[in-house]
Amino acid sequence: MSHTKKLLRMIITGKYPELRMRRNRKRDWSRRLTSENSLSVNDLILPIFIIEGKNKKIPVKSMPGIYRYSLDKLNSVVQSAVNMGIPMIAIFPYTEKKLKNSLGTESINSNNLVCKACRQIKKKFKYKIGIMCDVALDPYTSHGHDGIMVKGDVDNDETIKILVEQSLLQASAGCDVIAPSDMMDGRISSIRKALDKNNFKHVQILSYAVKYASSYYGPFRDAIGSKNLLRGDKKTYQMDFKNSDEALREVTLDIKEGVDMVIVKPGLPYIDIIQNIKKRFKIPVIAYQVSGEYSMISNSIQKKIVDKNVIIETLTSFKRSGANAIITYFADKIAKDL
Ligand code: PBG
């Protein structure tokens, strides 16, 4: 019998009454001592919605406790994240309808809301906190899709060209982590090459390598103002939720193209995918607990169906499955409890 097999047998052969599993659970100190996973503030990434204007803090209707902040209010939100020790924020813009068009050209305006926010945050906070920005066109297109439409579908290669420009602009505005969320094929290698060529060798790429076409994104689309605009669905570029091998192929490709970390999105319904990826590829994996997951939990807490401990229980499940960190709208709400 091999050494590991023997070891495995030893672990599983004790029996009642000599072996009592409850012994280790009896006292709090012992439970702490034998715990296998834990959640800390270092595991949290806080998404922040921003909006044009002054002195604005506008509630997102479909997301209890979540607001869109104007830039004059942004620093204090970031400051409190810094104070809590949250390592990174993710910035998402609400774009006014008049700035949207079919090509999403506001994405490559160097003075767009995201770029202004990056410059402002970088200036004030330097490297005290990481800034992550989505690369995709959906906040900026009149049809709500992540790329440029040609003959009724998002055109992969035309879209990549504009995503590359968007990435370079964000990098020059001070974004630390470029996060392509568009699901175009081949975009990581194009973005990596462009960043390297333009002196952004150290800007990281966190790809949404595994992003499912999901009904859990509804509240987010409301938050960025694309909900009522979206024509059709995103099934020709985001993944089918029935698939799991395909996720490994997506990650393999992104690794080959030079990605630094990968996202699995949504989170909870896909922890099997997180576990698979982590087992096979020794690469940082980030879970995205998306807007629908956030709102379902928040509403249930508000209605007293469950208590607020479900937040930490759920976030810890991501750690157990192998995630290194979690993008979660709960980040600033639970950081103090950790
Ligand atoms: C944009 C993007 C989406 C989310 C993050 N980036 C929505 C989508 O693909 O339609 C969803 C995040 C959430 O629901 O919290 N490409």
GROMACS .gro file of C-alpha atoms and ligand atoms in nm, residues 47 49 63 92 134-139 144 146 180-182 208 211-212 214 216-221 224 226 230 234 237-238 265 288-294 329, ligand 1:
model
   56
   47PRO     CA    1  -1.714   4.741  -0.636
   49PHE     CA    2  -2.060   5.266  -0.886
   63MET     CA    3  -2.953   4.673  -0.469
   92PHE     CA    4  -1.816   5.083  -1.257
  134ASP     CA    5  -1.376   4.657  -1.637
  135VAL     CA    6  -1.288   4.648  -2.002
  136ALA     CA    7  -1.605   4.602  -2.207
  137LEU     CA    8  -1.840   4.830  -2.393
  138ASP     CA    9  -2.171   4.760  -2.222
  139PRO     CA   10  -2.182   5.076  -2.008
  144GLY     CA   11  -2.626   4.729  -2.402
  146ASP     CA   12  -2.028   4.432  -2.455
  180PRO     CA   13  -1.167   4.244  -1.952
  181SER     CA   14  -1.525   4.131  -1.893
  182ASP     CA   15  -1.631   4.112  -2.255
  208TYR     CA   16  -1.318   3.745  -1.657
  211LYS     CA   17  -1.823   3.442  -1.731
  212TYR     CA   18  -2.158   3.277  -1.770
  214SER     CA   19  -2.649   3.462  -1.628
  216TYR     CA   20  -2.795   3.705  -1.182
  217TYR     CA   21  -2.665   4.025  -1.348
  218GLY     CA   22  -3.002   4.203  -1.354
  219PRO     CA   23  -2.944   4.450  -1.068
  220PHE     CA   24  -2.598   4.546  -1.202
  221ARG     CA   25  -2.743   4.634  -1.541
  224ILE     CA   26  -2.501   5.106  -1.477
  226SER     CA   27  -2.806   4.936  -1.939
  230LEU     CA   28  -3.016   4.548  -2.372
  234LYS     CA   29  -2.537   3.770  -2.429
  237TYR     CA   30  -2.023   3.539  -2.611
  238GLN     CA   31  -2.085   3.455  -2.244
  265LYS     CA   32  -1.861   3.483  -1.241
  288TYR     CA   33  -1.738   3.744  -0.830
  289GLN     CA   34  -2.042   3.738  -0.605
  290VAL     CA   35  -2.260   3.930  -0.848
  291SER     CA   36  -2.541   4.179  -0.803
  292GLY     CA   37  -2.825   3.924  -0.812
  293GLU     CA   38  -2.657   3.715  -0.544
  294TYR     CA   39  -2.606   4.028  -0.334
  329TYR     CA   40  -2.084   4.433  -0.272
  339PBG     C1   41  -2.010   4.402  -1.791
  339PBG     C2   42  -2.027   4.344  -1.657
  339PBG     C3   43  -2.141   4.283  -1.603
  339PBG     C4   44  -2.110   4.258  -1.470
  339PBG     C5   45  -1.981   4.301  -1.446
  339PBG     N1   46  -1.930   4.352  -1.565
  339PBG     C6   47  -2.276   4.258  -1.658
  339PBG     C7   48  -2.296   4.185  -1.783
  339PBG     O1   49  -2.209   4.114  -1.834
  339PBG     O2   50  -2.406   4.199  -1.836
  339PBG     C8   51  -2.206   4.198  -1.372
  339PBG     C9   52  -2.175   4.225  -1.230
  339PBG    C10   53  -2.286   4.202  -1.135
  339PBG     O3   54  -2.396   4.154  -1.171
  339PBG     O4   55  -2.265   4.234  -1.019
  339PBG     N2   56  -1.959   4.329  -1.891
   0.00000   0.00000   0.00000
